[in-house]
Coordinates of C-alpha atoms and ligand atoms in Angstrom, one line a residue:
X23 CA 26.1 -3.1 20.1
X24 CA 25.0 0.4 19.3
X25 CA 25.1 1.6 15.7
X26 CA 25.6 5.4 15.5
X27 CA 24.7 7.2 12.3
X28 CA 25.4 10.9 11.6
X29 CA 23.7 13.1 9.1
X30 CA 22.8 16.8 9.0
X31 CA 19.1 16.4 8.6
X32 CA 17.2 13.3 9.7
X33 CA 14.0 12.9 7.7
X34 CA 11.9 10.4 9.6
X35 CA 9.3 8.9 7.2
X36 CA 9.5 8.5 3.4
X37 CA 5.9 9.1 2.4
X38 CA 5.0 12.0 0.2
X39 CA 5.8 14.5 3.0
X40 CA 9.2 13.0 3.8
X41 CA 10.4 12.6 0.2
X42 CA 9.3 16.1 -0.7
X43 CA 11.2 17.5 2.3
X44 CA 14.3 15.6 1.4
X45 CA 14.2 16.8 -2.2
X46 CA 13.9 20.4 -1.0
X47 CA 17.0 20.1 1.1
X48 CA 19.0 18.5 -1.6
X49 CA 18.0 20.6 -4.5
X50 CA 18.5 23.9 -2.7
X51 CA 21.5 22.7 -0.5
X52 CA 24.1 22.5 -3.3
X53 CA 25.6 19.4 -1.7
X54 CA 26.3 21.2 1.6
X55 CA 23.8 19.4 3.7
X56 CA 23.4 15.6 4.0
X57 CA 20.1 13.8 4.5
X58 CA 19.1 10.5 6.1
X59 CA 15.8 9.2 4.9
X60 CA 14.5 6.8 7.5
X61 CA 11.6 4.4 7.2
X62 CA 10.3 1.4 9.1
X63 CA 9.1 -0.1 5.7
X64 CA 10.8 -0.1 2.3
X65 CA 10.6 3.4 1.0
X66 CA 8.1 2.8 -1.8
X67 CA 5.8 0.9 0.6
X68 CA 5.1 4.0 2.7
X69 CA 1.4 4.5 3.1
X70 CA 1.2 7.4 0.6
X71 CA 1.4 5.0 -2.3
X72 CA -2.2 4.1 -1.4
X73 CA -3.6 7.6 -2.0
X74 CA -6.1 7.4 -4.8
X75 CA -8.3 10.3 -5.7
X76 CA -6.2 13.4 -6.2
X77 CA -4.3 16.4 -4.9
X78 CA -6.0 19.8 -4.4
X79 CA -4.8 22.9 -6.1
X80 CA -6.3 26.1 -7.7
X81 CA -5.1 25.8 -11.3
X82 CA -7.8 27.5 -13.4
X83 CA -8.6 31.0 -12.3
X84 CA -9.8 31.8 -15.8
X85 CA -12.5 29.2 -15.3
X86 CA -13.8 30.6 -12.0
X87 CA -11.6 29.0 -9.3
X88 CA -9.6 31.3 -6.9
X89 CA -7.3 31.1 -3.9
X90 CA -10.1 32.6 -1.8
X91 CA -12.5 29.9 -2.9
X92 CA -10.1 27.1 -2.1
X93 CA -9.3 28.8 1.3
X94 CA -13.0 29.3 2.0
X95 CA -13.9 25.7 1.2
X96 CA -11.1 24.5 3.5
X97 CA -12.1 26.7 6.4
X98 CA -15.8 25.9 6.0
X99 CA -14.9 22.2 5.7
X100 CA -12.8 22.4 8.9
X101 CA -15.9 23.6 10.8
X102 CA -14.0 26.8 11.4
X103 CA -11.3 25.2 13.5
X104 CA -8.5 25.7 10.8
X105 CA -6.0 28.4 11.4
X106 CA -6.7 30.7 8.5
X107 CA -3.1 32.0 8.1
X108 CA -2.0 28.4 7.4
X109 CA -4.9 27.9 5.0
X110 CA -4.1 31.0 2.9
X111 CA -0.4 30.1 2.7
X112 CA -1.2 26.5 1.7
X113 CA -3.6 27.3 -1.1
X114 CA -1.2 29.8 -2.6
X115 CA 1.6 27.3 -2.6
X116 CA -0.3 24.5 -4.3
X117 CA -0.3 25.4 -8.0
X118 CA 3.5 25.6 -7.9
X119 CA 3.8 22.2 -6.2
X120 CA 1.5 20.5 -8.8
X121 CA 3.5 22.1 -11.7
X122 CA 6.8 21.1 -10.1
X123 CA 5.6 17.5 -10.0
X124 CA 4.5 17.8 -13.6
X125 CA 8.1 19.0 -14.6
X126 CA 9.5 16.1 -12.6
X127 CA 7.6 13.6 -14.7
X128 CA 4.3 13.0 -12.8
X129 CA 1.8 11.4 -15.2
X130 CA -1.1 13.6 -14.3
X131 CA -4.4 12.7 -16.0
X132 CA -5.1 15.3 -18.7
X133 CA -7.9 17.0 -20.6
X134 CA -8.3 16.3 -24.3
X135 CA -6.4 19.6 -24.9
X136 CA -3.5 18.3 -22.9
X137 CA -3.9 20.6 -19.9
X138 CA -4.1 19.0 -16.4
X139 CA -7.5 17.4 -15.6
X140 CA -9.2 18.1 -12.3
X141 CA -12.2 16.3 -10.9
X142 CA -14.8 17.3 -8.3
X143 CA -14.3 16.3 -4.6
X144 CA -16.3 16.6 -1.4
X145 CA -16.6 20.0 0.1
X146 CA -14.7 21.7 -2.8
X147 CA -16.9 24.1 -4.7
X148 CA -14.7 23.9 -7.8
X149 CA -13.2 20.9 -9.6
X150 CA -9.7 21.1 -8.2
X151 CA -8.6 17.5 -7.5
X152 CA -5.6 17.0 -9.7
X153 CA -5.2 13.3 -10.3
X154 CA -3.5 10.4 -12.0
X155 CA -6.4 8.0 -12.6
X156 CA -7.2 6.5 -9.2
X157 CA -3.5 5.9 -8.3
X158 CA -2.4 9.5 -7.5
X159 CA -0.3 8.6 -4.5
X160 CA 1.5 5.9 -6.2
X161 CA 2.6 8.1 -9.1
X162 CA 3.4 11.0 -6.7
X163 CA 5.7 8.7 -4.8
X164 CA 7.4 7.4 -7.9
X165 CA 7.9 10.8 -9.2
X166 CA 9.4 12.1 -6.0
X167 CA 11.6 9.0 -5.6
X168 CA 12.9 9.4 -9.2
X169 CA 13.8 13.0 -8.5
X170 CA 15.6 12.1 -5.3
X171 CA 17.8 9.7 -7.3
X172 CA 19.3 12.7 -9.0
X173 CA 21.1 13.7 -5.8
X174 CA 24.1 12.1 -4.1
X175 CA 24.1 13.6 -0.6
X176 CA 21.5 11.4 1.0
X177 CA 21.3 7.9 2.4
X178 CA 18.4 5.6 2.6
X179 CA 17.6 3.7 5.8
X180 CA 14.8 1.3 5.0
X181 CA 13.5 -0.9 7.8
X182 CA 14.9 1.1 10.7
X183 CA 12.2 1.4 13.4
X184 CA 12.4 4.6 15.4
X185 CA 11.3 4.3 19.0
X186 CA 12.2 7.6 20.6
X187 CA 13.4 11.2 20.1
X188 CA 16.4 12.9 21.7
X189 CA 15.9 16.5 22.7
X190 CA 18.4 18.3 24.9
X191 CA 17.8 21.8 26.3
X192 CA 15.0 22.4 23.9
X193 CA 17.1 21.4 20.9
X194 CA 16.6 18.4 18.6
X195 CA 19.6 15.9 18.7
X196 CA 18.4 12.7 17.0
X197 CA 16.3 9.6 17.0
X198 CA 16.9 6.1 18.6
X199 CA 15.5 2.8 17.5
X200 CA 16.1 -0.6 16.0
X201 CA 17.7 -1.8 12.8
X202 CA 15.1 -4.4 11.9
X203 CA 17.6 -6.5 9.9
X204 CA 19.8 -7.4 12.8
X205 CA 17.7 -6.2 15.8
X206 CA 20.6 -4.0 17.0
X207 CA 20.1 -0.6 18.7
X208 CA 20.7 2.4 16.5
X209 CA 21.2 6.1 17.2
X210 CA 20.7 8.7 14.4
X211 CA 22.4 12.0 15.3
X212 CA 21.4 15.1 13.4
X213 CA 21.4 18.8 13.5
X214 CA 17.8 19.0 12.4
X215 CA 14.9 16.5 12.2
X216 CA 11.7 16.3 10.3
X217 CA 9.1 13.9 11.5
X218 CA 6.9 12.7 8.7
X219 CA 5.5 9.4 10.1
X220 CA 1.9 9.7 8.8
X221 CA -1.3 9.0 10.7
X222 CA -2.8 7.1 13.7
X223 CA -5.9 5.4 12.5
X224 CA -4.8 1.8 13.1
X225 CA -6.3 2.4 16.6
X226 CA -9.6 1.6 14.8
X227 CA -10.4 -1.8 13.4
X228 CA -12.6 -0.8 10.5
X229 CA -10.2 1.5 8.7
X230 CA -8.5 2.3 5.4
X231 CA -4.9 2.5 6.4
X232 CA -1.9 0.2 6.2
X233 CA -1.0 -1.9 9.3
X234 CA 1.9 0.4 10.1
X235 CA -0.1 3.6 10.5
X236 CA 0.2 3.4 14.3
X237 CA 0.8 7.0 15.4
X238 CA 4.5 6.5 16.1
X239 CA 5.5 10.1 15.5
X240 CA 2.8 11.6 17.6
X241 CA 3.5 9.3 20.5
X242 CA 7.3 9.7 20.3
X243 CA 7.0 13.5 20.3
X244 CA 4.4 13.4 23.1
X245 CA 6.6 11.4 25.3
X246 CA 9.4 13.9 24.6
X247 CA 7.3 16.7 25.9
X248 CA 5.8 18.0 22.6
X249 CA 2.0 18.1 22.9
X250 CA -0.4 16.5 20.5
X251 CA -3.0 18.9 19.1
X252 CA -6.7 18.4 18.2
X253 CA -6.5 14.6 18.3
X254 CA -10.2 14.2 19.0
X255 CA -10.8 14.9 15.3
X256 CA -10.4 11.7 13.5
X257 CA -11.9 11.5 10.1
X258 CA -14.3 8.7 9.0
X259 CA -14.3 8.4 5.3
X260 CA -17.8 7.6 4.0
X261 CA -17.0 4.7 1.7
X262 CA -15.2 1.9 3.4
X263 CA -15.7 -1.5 1.6
X264 CA -17.6 -4.1 3.5
X265 CA -16.4 -5.9 5.5
X266 CA -12.7 -4.8 5.6
X267 CA -12.9 -1.0 5.7
X268 CA -10.6 -0.7 2.6
X269 CA -11.1 2.6 0.9
X270 CA -13.2 3.2 -2.1
X271 CA -12.0 6.6 -3.2
X272 CA -14.1 9.7 -3.0
X273 CA -13.0 10.1 -6.6
X274 CA -15.9 7.6 -7.3
X275 CA -18.4 10.1 -6.0
X276 CA -16.3 12.8 -7.8
X277 CA -16.9 10.9 -11.0
X278 CA -20.7 10.9 -10.3
X279 CA -21.3 7.9 -8.0
X280 CA -24.6 7.9 -5.9
X281 CA -25.1 6.8 -2.4
X282 CA -28.3 4.7 -1.9
X283 CA -30.1 3.1 1.0
X284 CA -31.8 -0.3 1.1
X285 CA -34.8 1.2 -0.8
X286 CA -32.6 2.5 -3.6
X287 CA -33.2 6.1 -2.5
X288 CA -30.4 8.7 -3.0
X289 CA -30.7 9.8 0.6
X290 CA -28.1 12.7 0.5
X291 CA -30.8 14.9 -0.8
X292 CA -32.2 15.1 2.7
X293 CA -28.9 16.0 4.3
X294 CA -27.0 18.1 1.8
X295 CA -29.5 19.1 -0.9
X296 CA -27.0 21.2 -2.8
X297 CA -23.7 19.2 -2.6
X298 CA -25.4 15.8 -2.3
X299 CA -22.8 13.0 -2.3
X300 CA -20.0 15.7 -2.6
X301 CA -20.6 17.2 0.8
X302 CA -17.6 17.0 3.2
X303 CA -16.9 13.6 4.7
X304 CA -18.1 14.3 8.2
X305 CA -21.5 15.3 6.8
X306 CA -21.8 12.3 4.4
X307 CA -20.6 9.8 7.1
X308 CA -23.2 11.1 9.5
X309 CA -26.0 10.9 6.9
X310 CA -25.0 7.3 6.1
X311 CA -25.1 6.3 9.8
X312 CA -28.5 8.1 10.3
X313 CA -29.9 6.0 7.4
X314 CA -28.6 2.9 9.0
X315 CA -29.8 3.8 12.5
X316 CA -33.3 4.6 11.2
X317 CA -33.6 1.2 9.6
X318 CA -32.7 2.0 6.0
X319 CA -29.4 0.2 6.0
X320 CA -28.7 -3.3 4.9
X321 CA -27.6 -6.2 7.1
X322 CA -24.2 -7.7 6.2
X323 CA -23.1 -11.2 7.0
X324 CA -20.3 -9.7 9.2
X325 CA -22.9 -8.2 11.5
X326 CA -22.2 -4.6 10.5
X327 CA -24.8 -2.6 8.6
X328 CA -24.2 -0.6 5.5
X329 CA -25.6 1.4 2.6
X330 CA -24.5 1.2 -1.1
X331 CA -22.4 3.3 -3.5
X332 CA -23.8 2.9 -7.0
X333 CA -21.6 3.5 -10.0
X334 CA -23.5 1.5 -12.6
X335 CA -24.8 4.6 -14.4
X336 CA -21.3 5.8 -15.1
X337 CA -20.9 3.0 -17.6
X338 CA -18.2 0.5 -18.3
X339 CA -15.8 2.7 -20.2
X340 CA -15.6 5.5 -17.6
X341 CA -15.3 3.1 -14.7
X342 CA -12.5 1.2 -16.5
X343 CA -10.6 4.4 -17.5
X344 CA -11.0 6.6 -14.3
X345 CA -11.7 4.0 -11.5
X346 CA -9.7 1.1 -12.7
X347 CA -8.1 0.4 -9.3
X348 CA -11.4 0.7 -7.5
X349 CA -13.0 -1.8 -9.8
X350 CA -10.2 -4.2 -9.1
X351 CA -10.4 -3.7 -5.3
X352 CA -14.2 -4.2 -5.3
X353 CA -14.0 -7.3 -7.4
X354 CA -11.3 -8.8 -5.2
X355 CA -12.4 -7.8 -1.7
X356 CA -16.2 -7.6 -2.1
X357 CA -16.8 -10.1 -4.9
X358 CA -19.0 -7.8 -7.1
X359 CA -18.3 -5.8 -10.2
X360 CA -19.2 -2.1 -9.8
X361 CA -20.1 -2.0 -13.5
X362 CA -23.1 -4.3 -12.8
X363 CA -23.7 -4.1 -9.0
X364 CA -24.0 -1.5 -6.3
X365 CA -21.1 -1.8 -3.7
X366 CA -21.7 -2.1 0.0
X367 CA -20.0 0.6 2.1
X368 CA -20.0 2.2 5.5
X369 CA -17.8 5.0 7.2
X370 CA -14.3 3.8 7.9
X371 CA -11.5 5.3 10.1
X372 CA -9.2 7.2 7.7
X373 CA -7.3 10.3 8.6
X374 CA -5.9 12.1 11.6
X375 CA -6.7 15.8 11.6
X376 CA -4.7 16.3 14.8
X377 CA -1.1 15.5 15.3
X378 CA 2.2 16.9 16.6
X379 CA 1.7 20.5 17.7
X380 CA 3.5 22.9 15.3
X381 CA 3.5 26.6 14.5
X382 CA 2.1 27.8 11.3
X383 CA 5.5 27.1 9.8
X384 CA 5.3 23.4 10.8
X385 CA 8.1 23.8 13.4
X386 CA 7.4 21.6 16.4
X387 CA 6.4 23.6 19.6
X388 CA 6.4 22.8 23.3
X389 CA 3.5 25.1 24.0
X390 CA 1.9 28.2 22.5
X391 CA 5.1 30.1 22.3
X392 CA 8.2 27.9 22.5
X393 CA 9.6 26.2 19.4
X394 CA 11.7 23.1 19.6
X395 CA 14.9 24.2 18.0
X396 CA 15.8 22.1 14.9
X397 CA 12.6 20.0 14.8
X398 CA 9.7 20.1 12.3
X399 CA 6.8 17.9 11.4
X400 CA 5.3 17.4 8.0
X401 CA 2.4 15.6 6.3
X402 CA -0.4 13.8 8.2
X403 CA 1.6 13.6 11.5
X404 CA 1.8 17.4 11.8
X405 CA -0.9 19.6 13.1
X406 CA -0.3 23.1 12.0
X407 CA -4.1 23.4 11.9
X408 CA -4.8 23.3 8.2
X409 CA -7.7 20.9 8.4
X410 CA -9.3 21.9 11.8
X411 CA -12.1 19.6 12.7
X412 CA -12.6 18.0 9.3
X413 CA -10.2 17.7 6.3
X414 CA -11.4 18.0 2.7
X415 CA -10.5 15.2 0.4
X416 CA -7.3 15.8 -1.6
X417 CA -6.0 18.4 0.9
X418 CA -3.8 15.8 2.5
X419 CA -1.5 14.8 -0.3
X420 CA -1.5 18.5 -1.0
X421 CA -0.4 19.3 2.6
X422 CA 2.3 16.6 2.3
X423 CA 3.8 18.4 -0.7
X424 CA 3.4 21.9 0.8
X425 CA 4.6 21.1 4.3
X426 CA 7.4 18.8 3.0
X427 CA 8.8 21.7 0.9
X428 CA 8.3 24.2 3.7
X429 CA 10.0 22.1 6.4
X430 CA 12.8 21.0 4.1
X431 CA 13.6 24.6 3.3
X432 CA 13.6 25.7 6.9
X433 CA 15.7 22.7 8.0
X434 CA 18.2 23.5 5.3
X435 CA 18.5 27.1 6.4
X436 CA 18.8 26.1 10.0
X437 CA 21.6 23.6 9.4
X438 CA 23.5 26.0 7.2
X439 CA 23.4 28.6 10.0
X440 CA 24.3 26.0 12.6
X441 CA 27.3 24.9 10.5
X442 CA 28.5 28.4 10.0
X443 CA 28.2 29.4 13.6
X444 CA 29.0 26.0 15.1
X445 CA 26.3 26.6 17.6
X446 CA 25.2 23.1 18.2
X447 CA 27.0 20.4 20.2
X448 CA 27.2 16.7 19.5
X449 CA 24.7 15.1 21.8
X450 CA 25.9 13.0 24.7
X451 CA 23.8 10.1 23.7
X452 CA 24.9 7.7 26.4
X453 CA 22.2 8.5 29.0
X454 CA 19.5 8.3 26.5
X455 CA 20.8 5.1 25.0
X456 CA 20.9 3.2 28.3
X457 CA 17.4 4.2 29.3
X458 CA 15.9 3.4 25.9
X459 CA 17.8 0.1 25.6
X460 CA 16.6 -1.0 29.0
X461 CA 13.0 -0.2 27.9
X462 CA 12.9 -2.0 24.6
X463 CA 15.4 -4.8 25.2
X464 CA 14.9 -5.7 28.8
X465 CA 11.4 -4.7 29.5
X466 CA 9.8 -5.6 26.2
X467 CA 11.9 -8.1 24.3
X468 CA 13.0 -9.7 27.6
X469 CA 9.6 -10.5 29.1
X470 CA 8.7 -14.1 28.5
X471 CA 5.4 -14.4 30.3
X472 CA 2.5 -12.1 30.7
X473 CA -0.3 -10.6 28.6
X474 CA -0.9 -11.4 24.9
X475 CA -0.3 -8.1 22.9
X476 CA -2.6 -9.2 20.1
X477 CA -5.5 -9.6 22.5
X478 CA -4.9 -6.1 23.9
X479 CA -4.8 -4.7 20.3
X480 CA -8.0 -6.4 19.3
X481 CA -9.8 -5.2 22.4
X482 CA -8.6 -1.6 21.8
X483 CA -9.6 -1.5 18.2
X484 CA -13.0 -3.1 18.7
X485 CA -13.8 -0.7 21.5
X486 CA -12.6 2.4 19.5
X487 CA -14.9 1.2 16.6
X488 CA -17.9 1.3 18.9
X489 CA -17.2 4.0 21.5
X490 CA -15.4 6.7 19.4
X491 CA -17.0 6.2 15.9
X492 CA -19.0 8.7 13.8
X493 CA -21.5 9.3 16.7
X494 CA -20.3 9.6 20.2
X495 CA -21.8 10.3 23.6
X496 CA -20.4 11.1 27.1
X497 CA -21.3 7.9 28.9
X498 CA -19.9 5.7 26.2
X499 CA -16.7 7.7 25.9
X500 CA -16.2 7.6 29.7
X501 CA -16.5 3.8 29.5
X502 CA -14.1 3.7 26.5
X503 CA -11.5 5.8 28.4
X504 CA -11.7 3.5 31.4
X505 CA -11.1 0.6 29.0
X506 CA -8.0 2.3 27.5
X507 CA -6.6 2.9 31.0
X508 CA -7.2 -0.8 31.8
X509 CA -5.4 -1.9 28.6
X510 CA -2.5 0.4 29.4
X511 CA -2.1 -1.3 32.7
X512 CA -2.2 -4.7 31.0
X513 CA 0.3 -3.5 28.4
X514 CA 2.9 -3.0 31.1
X515 CA 3.0 -6.8 31.5
X516 CA 2.9 -7.8 27.8
X517 CA 5.0 -10.7 26.7
X518 CA 7.1 -11.3 23.6
X519 CA 6.8 -14.8 22.2
X520 CA 9.5 -14.5 19.5
X521 CA 13.0 -14.0 21.0
X522 CA 14.9 -13.5 17.8
X523 CA 16.3 -10.0 17.1
X524 CA 16.3 -10.2 13.3
X525 CA 13.1 -9.1 11.7
X526 CA 11.2 -9.7 14.9
X527 CA 7.7 -8.3 14.1
X528 CA 6.3 -9.6 17.3
X529 CA 8.6 -7.2 19.2
X530 CA 7.9 -4.3 16.8
X531 CA 4.2 -4.8 17.0
X532 CA 4.4 -4.6 20.8
X533 CA 6.2 -1.3 20.6
X534 CA 3.6 0.0 18.0
X535 CA 0.8 -1.1 20.4
X536 CA 2.3 1.2 23.0
X537 CA 2.1 4.1 20.5
X538 CA -1.5 3.1 19.6
X539 CA -2.5 3.1 23.3
X540 CA -1.0 6.6 23.7
X541 CA -2.9 8.1 20.7
X542 CA -6.1 6.4 21.6
X543 CA -5.9 7.8 25.1
X544 CA -5.2 11.3 23.8
X545 CA -8.1 11.0 21.3
X546 CA -10.5 9.7 24.0
X547 CA -9.5 12.3 26.6
X548 CA -9.9 15.2 24.1
X549 CA -13.2 13.9 22.8
X550 CA -14.7 13.3 26.2
X551 CA -13.7 16.7 27.4
X552 CA -14.9 18.6 24.3
X553 CA -18.6 19.1 25.1
X554 CA -19.8 20.2 21.7
X555 CA -20.1 18.8 18.1
X556 CA -17.7 20.1 15.5
X557 CA -16.6 18.5 12.3
X558 CA -15.8 14.8 12.7
X559 CA -16.5 15.0 16.5
X560 CA -20.2 14.6 16.9
X561 CA -21.8 14.0 20.3
X562 CA -25.5 13.0 20.8
X563 CA -25.3 14.7 24.3
X564 CA -23.9 17.9 22.9
X565 CA -25.2 18.0 19.3
X566 CA -24.4 21.7 18.6
X567 CA -21.2 23.5 17.8
X568 CA -20.4 25.8 20.7
X569 CA -18.1 28.6 19.5
X570 CA -18.2 30.5 22.7
X571 CA -16.7 27.7 24.7
X572 CA -15.0 25.5 22.2
X573 CA -13.6 27.6 19.3
X574 CA -10.1 26.6 20.4
X575 CA -7.4 24.0 19.8
X576 CA -6.8 21.2 22.3
X577 CA -3.2 20.5 23.4
X578 CA -2.5 17.2 25.2
X579 CA 0.6 16.9 27.3
X580 CA 2.2 13.7 28.4
X581 CA 2.0 12.8 32.1
X582 CA 2.5 9.3 33.6
X583 CA -1.2 9.4 34.7
X584 CA -2.5 10.3 31.2
X585 CA -2.9 13.3 29.0
X586 CA -3.1 16.8 30.6
X587 CA -5.2 19.1 28.4
X588 CA -4.8 22.8 27.7
X589 CA -6.2 25.0 25.0
X590 CA -5.1 27.7 22.6
X591 CA -6.9 30.1 20.3
X592 CA -7.8 29.5 16.6
X593 CA -6.4 32.1 14.1
X594 CA -9.4 33.7 12.4
X595 CA -8.6 36.1 9.6
X596 CA -11.2 36.5 6.8
X597 CA -14.1 34.4 8.1
X598 CA -15.8 34.3 11.4
X599 CA -17.7 31.0 12.2
X600 CA -21.1 30.7 10.7
X601 CA -23.7 28.0 10.1
X602 CA -22.3 25.2 8.0
X603 CA -24.8 24.1 5.3
X604 CA -24.2 22.1 2.1
Ligands
FAD10 C1 -6.4 4.4 0.9 C2 -6.1 5.9 1.1 C3 -6.3 6.7 0.0 C4 -6.1 8.1 0.2 N1 -6.3 8.9 -0.9 C5 -6.0 10.2 -0.8 C6 -6.1 11.1 -1.9 O1 -6.5 10.7 -2.9 N2 -5.8 12.4 -1.7 C7 -5.3 12.9 -0.5 O2 -5.1 14.1 -0.4 N3 -5.2 12.1 0.6 C8 -5.5 10.8 0.4 N4 -5.3 9.9 1.5 C9 -4.6 10.4 2.7 C10 -3.1 10.5 2.4 O3 -2.7 9.4 1.5 C11 -2.2 10.5 3.6 O4 -2.6 11.4 4.5 C12 -0.7 10.8 3.2 O5 -0.3 10.1 2.1 C13 0.2 10.7 4.4 O6 1.5 10.8 3.9 P1 2.7 11.1 4.9 O7 3.9 11.4 4.0 O8 2.3 12.1 5.9 O9 2.9 9.7 5.6 P2 3.0 8.2 5.1 O10 2.9 8.1 3.6 O11 2.0 7.4 5.9 O12 4.4 7.7 5.4 C14 4.9 7.6 6.8 C15 6.3 7.2 6.8 O13 6.8 7.2 8.1 C16 7.5 6.0 8.4 N5 7.4 5.7 9.8 C17 6.3 5.7 10.6 N6 6.6 5.3 11.8 C18 7.9 5.1 11.8 C19 8.9 4.6 12.8 N7 8.5 4.4 14.1 N8 10.1 4.4 12.5 C20 10.5 4.7 11.2 N9 9.7 5.1 10.2 C21 8.4 5.3 10.5 C22 6.8 5.0 7.5 O14 7.6 3.9 7.2 C23 6.6 5.8 6.2 O15 7.8 5.9 5.5 C24 -5.6 8.6 1.4 C25 -5.4 7.7 2.5 C26 -5.7 6.4 2.3 C27 -5.6 5.5 3.5

């Protein structure tokens, strides 16, 4: 059976980016355009609910902040790989987005005078992290969802797992996948699509993200001929809790937390004497790993080494008020109370700077010049090149709001035009359906003997943790790439042990593993080829940034043999690259 569902705009992903996009279409569309909001997990379990520390915006020019300063911090933080046109447009849009959420009921934390509070964050030279205690993402999601409920012309498709994308003659036609409740094949047909499927960092084991953050959107687009951009830049957040990798928000350093080594020394003074613990994440993560490598780390029973974050001097009242969730997490997952004990941490895989190649307007592109008609990407999955080689904390939820609003508006305008001119045809889905059904039902669900997918996943993630972590080198990466190719071969023979169609997570995990192998191979190929160090990509064998050769974006195209790379220029407007010191 094939379930066919028609809507004007298909929003794939219901995190902050997807919800913001849907709202923009509905509030400006005056009931003329319908929206499907599709998610493989229940809407409110989208990964965005886990965002903790804040959302960046320039709110107080009278106190010294400015658009230029926010833009400069972002560009410097990106190690000059950000496209500066995107950065300027982004910073100018953010104050409006924050106030819009305020009007929609967002319970932002406030100053004693009632104005919105903002806290410091790494790499920002002004306190511009707007926050709701340490549960910012949760409250943003609630606020957006509440707003969405005001509109009628949308439908919610929770627990629909999308496996591929339909494009015909360069035009978006829809998505295909599985209705998880009954295991039946489903085709969503739409005039426009917005992919907002989040990040890829589950390809690492020691990481901050939910189990479903498996790079689906990047892989689906890549297989449909849309390149992945700058995927070698994967962010390691400095403070992952030992031994799980669960995030301890940068808000904790924003509130004044110290990083200390085994001797109790605040070591950041050696690496970033001005910004100290509030240097950007790539700088802090490298400093922590250097301390560990040079013997000033602490052995953990898990075998991993770590340093500490120390919050004790903040005092009980402040920790309970501002870092309530963090205290709870530390007590549950580490077994110590940050009010009385330092907390063991080490860098943890966190955020995907790269993603689906889009133009500065977040419309998907086949190459440097050609847009995919009717398709946009928003949020973490998109790479319009806002973050370059290293994202600043709080610029992600901000990008979700900004790119959600931007793509929603464009999709709406596009659909209204298409409807007026009747320029688009209903897709002939049958050819696509047969091919995709064969792949996921016969080749994956149908295979009863072969490789164990969980063993492949474990090997992949353990290898990524060692070969593509904070410090990289050529030989190790070559070995890692070889391993990925071997795992890809083994994946072709992977078996499903559960034969049911209803809620068959064994089957879905295997499909996700295919996505993970794709994004890992793209990351590894881009990282091995980029013979320089920039932002989160640091190589011992090429420790310097090389602007002459490498001030360019990587585009990775799908071929059956593996990614084929090409490069495109970075948009430089106000600031030429210079030495990056903090
Ligand atoms: C613990 C943690 C704390 C963070 N804190 C902050 C912070 O304080 N400030 C900040 O700026 N950033 C923060 N970040 C980063 C930020 O939260 C994320 O980058 C952002 O929320 C991503 O939102 P999104 O809308 O792009 O995607 P997500 O919220 O990840 O949503 C993805 C959606 O896509 C759907 N989906 C994915 N694949 C499929 C598929 N195959 N079929 C159907 N649906 C699919 C999912 O179900 C989900 O609905 C944090 C990240 C983590 C991990």
